Amino acid sequence: MWWGIVLVILGLVVGIALGLNLPLVIPQAYGKYLGVAVLAALDSVFGGMRASLEGRFDNAIFLSGFFVNACLAAGLVFLGDRLGVELYTAAIVAFGVRLFQNLAIIRRHFLGRKK
Amino acid sequence: MKKKELVSLGLIALALGFLLAFTYRTANRVERTVPYDRAHELTLELKALAKERADLEAQARDLRAKLAKAKQGYSEAQLALEAEVKEAAALAGAVPLEGPGVRVVVDNPPGTAGGTIFAVRDEDLLKIVNELRAAGAEAISINGQRLVSTSEIRTAGSFINVNLQRITPPYEILAIGDSAALKAALEVKGGIVETLRDWGVRIQVEARQQVKVPALSKPLRFDYARAVETGGKS
């Protein structure tokens, strides 16, 4: 368990350092796809946390959900833009709602009061 | 199993950190870069401004052409004015003139000093000038004195004054005009030349291709006369 926390913190620090120092720059027009991808990734992470707290954590689902959700979210928003449909807002709302739901469930778990 | 989960946790933590930092960077570039919509807007504005600029340039070209035309008109008007001034000066006797005409030399009869009744008198010169004018002479001078509208020919003592200047014989009268007509007018049968010759006055008339009449020595000027305004208020 402690190894896990250390690994997570180490991964976060290395990832943030990489992201801040990479000489790669994404055009502003693609910034919103990145934003949606981040939202999807955060949702996956909180989903994973909730699953582990509920005792039904599946590594394969977690790992695939993280990347596939992020890529799919960004891809769908991109497709929506090509088609003239504002899928961006839909993605934000969907992931936002799920995120807050997951957070609420995690909070309840920590408070020890199951629904 | 546990190890696998640890690896996946680390991997996801890394990916999440990377994504967060990268998005943070991208989002914070908003102020420094131009959003897509804004770029579009600016492009439209640029196009509009370019068109406006082209229009203004065309307008400037047009105005410049008009200005050039106006300047040309101005210089033409100036040229016309200058020509008019030149012509007026010629008519007023302010400039020397030349052209075809006649030269008449009148001298007292031989052996007579001035003062005899046979000497050339102011009336004789007046008559010659009169004849020349009647025949269409445009400019006349006597002994270098240009005859203008205010010129007088009169005896003052034993001399003749022209333009208030004393002149002495022989009198040389130069006239510009149709030389043949002038000569004929003077030498007509029973005319002034024949009459003067009968009196014994020596007089020669010669037609010339080129006669040069001098300008008025003193510029013509009016101290009392004023032009009446025409076309002004009544």
Short mmCIF file of C-alpha atoms in Angstrom, two decimals:
data_model
loop_
_atom_site.label_atom_id
_atom_site.label_comp_id
_atom_site.label_asym_id
_atom_site.label_seq_id
_atom_site.Cartn_x
_atom_site.Cartn_y
_atom_site.Cartn_z
CA MET A 1 0.00 0.00 0.00
CA TRP A 2 2.76 2.43 0.89
CA TRP A 3 4.61 1.43 -2.19
CA GLY A 4 1.54 2.29 -4.17
CA ILE A 5 1.29 5.80 -2.74
CA VAL A 6 4.98 6.42 -3.32
CA LEU A 7 4.68 5.16 -6.86
CA VAL A 8 1.63 7.35 -7.53
CA ILE A 9 3.34 10.48 -6.15
CA LEU A 10 6.51 9.68 -8.06
CA GLY A 11 4.49 9.15 -11.29
CA LEU A 12 2.61 12.42 -10.79
CA VAL A 13 5.79 14.41 -10.16
CA VAL A 14 7.59 12.91 -13.15
CA GLY A 15 4.51 13.42 -15.35
CA ILE A 16 4.07 17.06 -14.29
CA ALA A 17 7.77 17.74 -14.81
CA LEU A 18 7.56 16.15 -18.24
CA GLY A 19 4.44 18.09 -19.18
CA LEU A 20 5.88 21.39 -18.03
CA ASN A 21 9.24 20.94 -19.72
CA LEU A 22 8.38 19.24 -22.94
CA PRO A 23 9.31 21.59 -25.81
CA LEU A 24 6.18 20.44 -27.63
CA VAL A 25 3.38 22.97 -28.01
CA ILE A 26 -0.16 22.16 -29.03
CA PRO A 27 -2.02 24.72 -31.15
CA GLN A 28 -4.69 26.60 -29.26
CA ALA A 29 -7.38 25.19 -31.53
CA TYR A 30 -6.69 21.71 -30.11
CA GLY A 31 -6.57 22.92 -26.50
CA LYS A 32 -10.17 22.01 -25.86
CA TYR A 33 -9.69 18.40 -27.00
CA LEU A 34 -6.87 18.14 -24.54
CA GLY A 35 -9.13 19.60 -21.86
CA VAL A 36 -11.80 17.00 -22.53
CA ALA A 37 -9.16 14.26 -22.52
CA VAL A 38 -7.94 15.47 -19.11
CA LEU A 39 -11.47 15.50 -17.80
CA ALA A 40 -11.99 11.94 -19.03
CA ALA A 41 -8.71 10.84 -17.43
CA LEU A 42 -9.66 12.43 -14.11
CA ASP A 43 -13.03 10.73 -14.30
CA SER A 44 -11.32 7.38 -14.89
CA VAL A 45 -8.99 7.94 -11.96
CA PHE A 46 -11.81 8.82 -9.59
CA GLY A 47 -13.83 5.94 -11.02
CA GLY A 48 -10.92 3.65 -10.27
CA MET A 49 -10.64 5.01 -6.73
CA ARG A 50 -14.33 4.46 -6.15
CA ALA A 51 -14.10 0.91 -7.56
CA SER A 52 -11.19 0.04 -5.31
CA LEU A 53 -13.06 1.47 -2.30
CA GLU A 54 -16.06 -0.62 -3.28
CA GLY A 55 -13.79 -3.61 -3.58
CA ARG A 56 -14.43 -4.34 -7.22
CA PHE A 57 -11.32 -2.86 -8.76
CA ASP A 58 -10.26 -4.40 -12.07
CA ASN A 59 -6.83 -3.46 -13.30
CA ALA A 60 -7.58 -4.10 -16.98
CA ILE A 61 -10.75 -2.01 -16.89
CA PHE A 62 -8.99 0.75 -15.02
CA LEU A 63 -6.01 0.87 -17.36
CA SER A 64 -8.01 0.59 -20.58
CA GLY A 65 -10.72 2.97 -19.30
CA PHE A 66 -8.17 5.63 -18.55
CA PHE A 67 -6.61 5.74 -22.00
CA VAL A 68 -9.57 4.76 -24.11
CA ASN A 69 -11.91 7.18 -22.36
CA ALA A 70 -9.48 10.04 -22.79
CA CYS A 71 -8.87 9.26 -26.45
CA LEU A 72 -12.54 8.65 -27.17
CA ALA A 73 -13.64 11.83 -25.44
CA ALA A 74 -11.15 13.95 -27.38
CA GLY A 75 -11.97 12.10 -30.61
CA LEU A 76 -15.73 12.51 -30.19
CA VAL A 77 -15.40 16.22 -29.51
CA PHE A 78 -13.18 16.52 -32.56
CA LEU A 79 -15.72 14.66 -34.66
CA GLY A 80 -18.50 16.87 -33.28
CA ASP A 81 -16.58 19.95 -34.31
CA ARG A 82 -16.14 18.55 -37.82
CA LEU A 83 -19.88 17.87 -37.99
CA GLY A 84 -20.84 21.20 -36.48
CA VAL A 85 -22.27 19.64 -33.31
CA GLU A 86 -21.12 21.06 -29.99
CA LEU A 87 -20.17 17.72 -28.42
CA TYR A 88 -17.66 19.60 -26.29
CA THR A 89 -20.37 20.86 -23.97
CA ALA A 90 -21.95 17.40 -23.83
CA ALA A 91 -18.63 15.79 -22.90
CA ILE A 92 -17.96 18.43 -20.24
CA VAL A 93 -21.38 17.94 -18.70
CA ALA A 94 -21.26 14.12 -18.84
CA PHE A 95 -17.78 13.79 -17.40
CA GLY A 96 -18.41 16.59 -14.91
CA VAL A 97 -21.52 14.92 -13.56
CA ARG A 98 -19.76 11.55 -13.31
CA LEU A 99 -16.77 13.15 -11.68
CA PHE A 100 -18.84 14.77 -8.97
CA GLN A 101 -20.84 11.61 -8.45
CA ASN A 102 -17.65 9.58 -8.03
CA LEU A 103 -16.26 12.21 -5.66
CA ALA A 104 -19.45 12.13 -3.63
CA ILE A 105 -19.33 8.33 -3.34
CA ILE A 106 -15.63 8.42 -2.38
CA ARG A 107 -16.41 11.05 0.26
CA ARG A 108 -19.15 8.88 1.69
CA HIS A 109 -16.82 5.88 1.76
CA PHE A 110 -14.29 7.86 3.73
CA LEU A 111 -16.98 9.05 6.07
CA GLY A 112 -17.88 5.40 6.51
CA ARG A 113 -21.54 5.82 5.74
CA LYS A 114 -22.76 3.77 2.88
CA LYS A 115 -25.93 4.70 1.20
CA MET B 1 -1.27 -9.30 -9.38
CA LYS B 2 -0.38 -6.73 -6.80
CA LYS B 3 2.69 -5.80 -8.77
CA LYS B 4 0.68 -5.37 -11.92
CA GLU B 5 -1.67 -3.01 -10.18
CA LEU B 6 1.24 -1.00 -8.85
CA VAL B 7 2.68 -0.65 -12.33
CA SER B 8 -0.65 0.43 -13.75
CA LEU B 9 -1.13 2.92 -10.90
CA GLY B 10 2.29 4.42 -11.55
CA LEU B 11 1.66 4.53 -15.27
CA ILE B 12 -1.68 6.25 -14.84
CA ALA B 13 -0.29 8.68 -12.30
CA LEU B 14 2.44 9.55 -14.79
CA ALA B 15 -0.02 9.97 -17.63
CA LEU B 16 -2.39 12.04 -15.50
CA GLY B 17 0.42 14.30 -14.27
CA PHE B 18 1.63 14.74 -17.79
CA LEU B 19 -1.83 15.53 -19.13
CA LEU B 20 -2.59 17.97 -16.31
CA ALA B 21 0.67 19.87 -16.72
CA PHE B 22 0.36 19.90 -20.45
CA THR B 23 -3.21 21.17 -20.38
CA TYR B 24 -2.24 23.75 -17.79
CA ARG B 25 0.45 25.01 -20.13
CA THR B 26 -1.85 25.05 -23.11
CA ALA B 27 -4.63 26.81 -21.20
CA ASN B 28 -2.21 29.41 -19.86
CA ARG B 29 -1.12 30.26 -23.34
CA VAL B 30 -4.56 31.71 -24.01
CA GLU B 31 -3.44 35.25 -23.33
CA ARG B 32 -0.36 34.87 -25.44
CA THR B 33 -1.93 33.25 -28.45
CA VAL B 34 -4.88 34.15 -30.55
CA PRO B 35 -7.96 31.94 -30.19
CA TYR B 36 -9.37 30.45 -33.33
CA ASP B 37 -12.47 32.67 -33.42
CA ARG B 38 -10.44 35.77 -32.77
CA ALA B 39 -8.08 34.83 -35.59
CA HIS B 40 -11.02 34.47 -37.91
CA GLU B 41 -12.39 37.82 -36.80
CA LEU B 42 -9.01 39.48 -37.27
CA THR B 43 -8.67 37.95 -40.72
CA LEU B 44 -12.02 39.42 -41.71
CA GLU B 45 -11.02 42.76 -40.25
CA LEU B 46 -7.73 42.63 -42.10
CA LYS B 47 -9.53 41.92 -45.36
CA ALA B 48 -11.92 44.80 -44.75
CA LEU B 49 -9.06 47.12 -43.93
CA ALA B 50 -7.11 46.05 -47.00
CA LYS B 51 -10.13 46.81 -49.13
CA GLU B 52 -10.58 50.15 -47.42
CA ARG B 53 -6.95 50.91 -47.96
CA ALA B 54 -7.21 50.06 -51.64
CA ASP B 55 -10.25 52.32 -51.90
CA LEU B 56 -8.44 55.14 -50.18
CA GLU B 57 -5.45 54.68 -52.44
CA ALA B 58 -7.68 54.89 -55.48
CA GLN B 59 -9.24 58.02 -54.01
CA ALA B 60 -5.80 59.52 -53.39
CA ARG B 61 -4.80 58.75 -56.96
CA ASP B 62 -7.95 60.40 -58.22
CA LEU B 63 -7.41 63.48 -56.09
CA ARG B 64 -3.80 63.68 -57.13
CA ALA B 65 -4.84 63.61 -60.79
CA LYS B 66 -7.39 66.32 -60.10
CA LEU B 67 -4.78 68.39 -58.33
CA ALA B 68 -2.40 68.01 -61.25
CA LYS B 69 -5.17 69.06 -63.61
CA ALA B 70 -5.98 72.05 -61.44
CA LYS B 71 -2.33 73.02 -61.34
CA GLN B 72 -2.14 72.70 -65.09
CA GLY B 73 -5.20 74.94 -65.41
CA TYR B 74 -3.59 77.41 -63.07
CA SER B 75 -0.37 77.58 -65.09
CA GLU B 76 -2.40 77.91 -68.28
CA ALA B 77 -4.30 80.81 -66.75
CA GLN B 78 -1.02 82.35 -65.71
CA LEU B 79 0.35 81.97 -69.23
CA ALA B 80 -2.79 83.58 -70.63
CA LEU B 81 -2.45 86.45 -68.15
CA GLU B 82 1.19 86.91 -69.05
CA ALA B 83 0.34 86.97 -72.74
CA GLU B 84 -2.37 89.55 -72.04
CA VAL B 85 0.02 91.68 -70.03
CA LYS B 86 2.55 91.48 -72.85
CA GLU B 87 -0.05 92.50 -75.37
CA ALA B 88 -1.26 95.36 -73.19
CA ALA B 89 2.32 96.51 -72.72
CA ALA B 90 2.83 96.47 -76.50
CA LEU B 91 -0.35 98.51 -77.01
CA ALA B 92 0.64 100.99 -74.33
CA GLY B 93 4.09 101.49 -75.81
CA ALA B 94 5.95 100.04 -72.87
CA VAL B 95 7.98 97.61 -74.98
CA PRO B 96 9.93 98.09 -78.20
CA LEU B 97 8.16 96.73 -81.26
CA GLU B 98 9.36 95.56 -84.62
CA GLY B 99 7.80 94.57 -87.89
CA PRO B 100 7.42 95.69 -91.49
CA GLY B 101 6.78 99.36 -92.03
CA VAL B 102 8.17 102.59 -93.44
CA ARG B 103 10.93 104.97 -92.57
CA VAL B 104 10.31 108.64 -93.38
CA VAL B 105 13.12 111.14 -93.12
CA VAL B 106 12.14 114.80 -93.18
CA ASP B 107 14.69 117.58 -93.21
CA ASN B 108 14.67 121.33 -93.61
CA PRO B 109 15.28 122.73 -97.12
CA PRO B 110 18.98 123.08 -97.88
CA GLY B 111 20.51 126.37 -96.88
CA THR B 112 17.81 127.30 -94.42
CA ALA B 113 18.37 127.28 -90.73
CA GLY B 114 15.39 126.56 -88.48
CA GLY B 115 13.14 129.56 -88.17
CA THR B 116 12.41 130.36 -91.77
CA ILE B 117 8.90 129.89 -92.98
CA PHE B 118 10.12 127.00 -95.14
CA ALA B 119 11.46 125.03 -92.23
CA VAL B 120 9.63 121.86 -91.20
CA ARG B 121 7.03 122.68 -88.58
CA ASP B 122 5.12 120.68 -86.03
CA GLU B 123 2.06 120.76 -88.28
CA ASP B 124 3.97 118.98 -91.03
CA LEU B 125 5.02 116.18 -88.73
CA LEU B 126 1.48 115.98 -87.37
CA LYS B 127 0.11 115.66 -90.85
CA ILE B 128 2.57 112.90 -91.72
CA VAL B 129 1.72 111.04 -88.50
CA ASN B 130 -1.97 111.56 -89.21
CA GLU B 131 -1.60 110.09 -92.68
CA LEU B 132 0.34 107.13 -91.33
CA ARG B 133 -2.30 106.45 -88.71
CA ALA B 134 -5.06 106.76 -91.23
CA ALA B 135 -3.22 104.16 -93.34
CA GLY B 136 -3.17 101.72 -90.46
CA ALA B 137 0.18 102.31 -88.77
CA GLU B 138 0.29 100.37 -85.49
CA ALA B 139 3.30 101.94 -83.82
CA ILE B 140 5.03 105.22 -84.66
CA SER B 141 8.09 106.98 -83.34
CA ILE B 142 9.76 110.27 -84.18
CA ASN B 143 13.47 110.51 -83.54
CA GLY B 144 13.26 107.72 -81.01
CA GLN B 145 10.17 109.11 -79.26
CA ARG B 146 7.37 106.61 -79.30
CA LEU B 147 4.01 108.13 -80.07
CA VAL B 148 1.34 106.95 -77.62
CA SER B 149 -2.10 108.18 -76.63
CA THR B 150 -0.68 111.04 -74.54
CA SER B 151 2.09 112.08 -76.94
CA GLU B 152 2.14 115.64 -78.23
CA ILE B 153 3.91 117.18 -81.23
CA ARG B 154 4.23 120.90 -80.80
CA THR B 155 6.59 123.74 -81.44
CA ALA B 156 8.30 125.11 -78.39
CA GLY B 157 10.36 128.11 -79.35
CA SER B 158 12.39 127.19 -82.41
CA PHE B 159 12.25 123.45 -81.71
CA ILE B 160 9.66 120.75 -81.85
CA ASN B 161 8.82 118.78 -78.71
CA VAL B 162 7.60 115.22 -78.76
CA ASN B 163 6.76 113.58 -75.46
CA LEU B 164 8.14 116.75 -73.85
CA GLN B 165 11.53 115.94 -75.42
CA ARG B 166 13.17 118.37 -77.80
CA ILE B 167 13.86 116.84 -81.23
CA THR B 168 16.03 118.26 -83.96
CA PRO B 169 16.11 117.82 -87.73
CA PRO B 170 16.47 115.59 -89.61
CA TYR B 171 13.28 114.05 -88.33
CA GLU B 172 13.13 110.31 -88.68
CA ILE B 173 9.65 108.88 -88.48
CA LEU B 174 9.33 105.11 -88.12
CA ALA B 175 5.98 103.41 -88.51
CA ILE B 176 5.04 99.72 -88.30
CA GLY B 177 2.21 98.55 -90.48
CA ASP B 178 1.49 97.45 -94.03
CA SER B 179 4.56 99.04 -95.59
CA ALA B 180 3.07 99.31 -99.08
CA ALA B 181 -0.13 100.91 -97.79
CA LEU B 182 1.77 103.35 -95.59
CA LYS B 183 4.11 104.35 -98.38
CA ALA B 184 1.22 104.77 -100.80
CA ALA B 185 -0.75 106.87 -98.33
CA LEU B 186 2.12 109.30 -97.96
CA GLU B 187 3.04 109.45 -101.64
CA VAL B 188 -0.44 109.74 -103.04
CA LYS B 189 -0.85 112.33 -105.81
CA GLY B 190 -1.38 115.71 -104.10
CA GLY B 191 -0.59 114.11 -100.77
CA ILE B 192 1.53 115.31 -97.90
CA VAL B 193 4.89 114.26 -99.38
CA GLU B 194 4.26 116.00 -102.66
CA THR B 195 3.09 119.14 -100.88
CA LEU B 196 6.14 119.23 -98.64
CA ARG B 197 8.45 118.62 -101.57
CA ASP B 198 6.82 121.53 -103.36
CA TRP B 199 7.75 123.65 -100.35
CA GLY B 200 11.31 122.49 -100.76
CA VAL B 201 11.39 120.16 -97.75
CA ARG B 202 13.63 117.16 -98.21
CA ILE B 203 11.59 114.08 -97.54
CA GLN B 204 12.31 110.44 -98.22
CA VAL B 205 9.93 107.54 -97.75
CA GLU B 206 11.21 103.99 -97.84
CA ALA B 207 9.34 100.79 -97.22
CA ARG B 208 11.24 98.40 -94.98
CA GLN B 209 10.94 94.72 -94.15
CA GLN B 210 12.00 95.38 -90.61
CA VAL B 211 11.40 98.55 -88.63
CA LYS B 212 12.16 98.80 -84.95
CA VAL B 213 10.12 101.26 -82.92
CA PRO B 214 11.54 101.97 -79.45
CA ALA B 215 9.56 101.83 -76.24
CA LEU B 216 8.28 104.89 -74.45
CA SER B 217 11.23 106.31 -72.53
CA LYS B 218 9.05 107.28 -69.60
CA PRO B 219 6.36 104.77 -68.62
CA LEU B 220 2.83 105.90 -69.26
CA ARG B 221 1.00 106.66 -66.07
CA PHE B 222 -2.19 108.36 -65.03
CA ASP B 223 -2.33 110.54 -61.95
CA TYR B 224 -5.93 111.69 -62.25
CA ALA B 225 -7.75 109.30 -64.49
CA ARG B 226 -9.25 106.20 -62.87
CA ALA B 227 -10.82 103.30 -64.68
CA VAL B 228 -14.59 103.10 -64.22
CA GLU B 229 -15.51 99.84 -62.50
CA THR B 230 -17.62 97.73 -64.83
CA GLY B 231 -19.65 94.82 -63.66
CA GLY B 232 -19.30 95.85 -60.02
CA LYS B 233 -22.02 97.33 -57.85
CA SER B 234 -24.01 100.01 -59.60
#
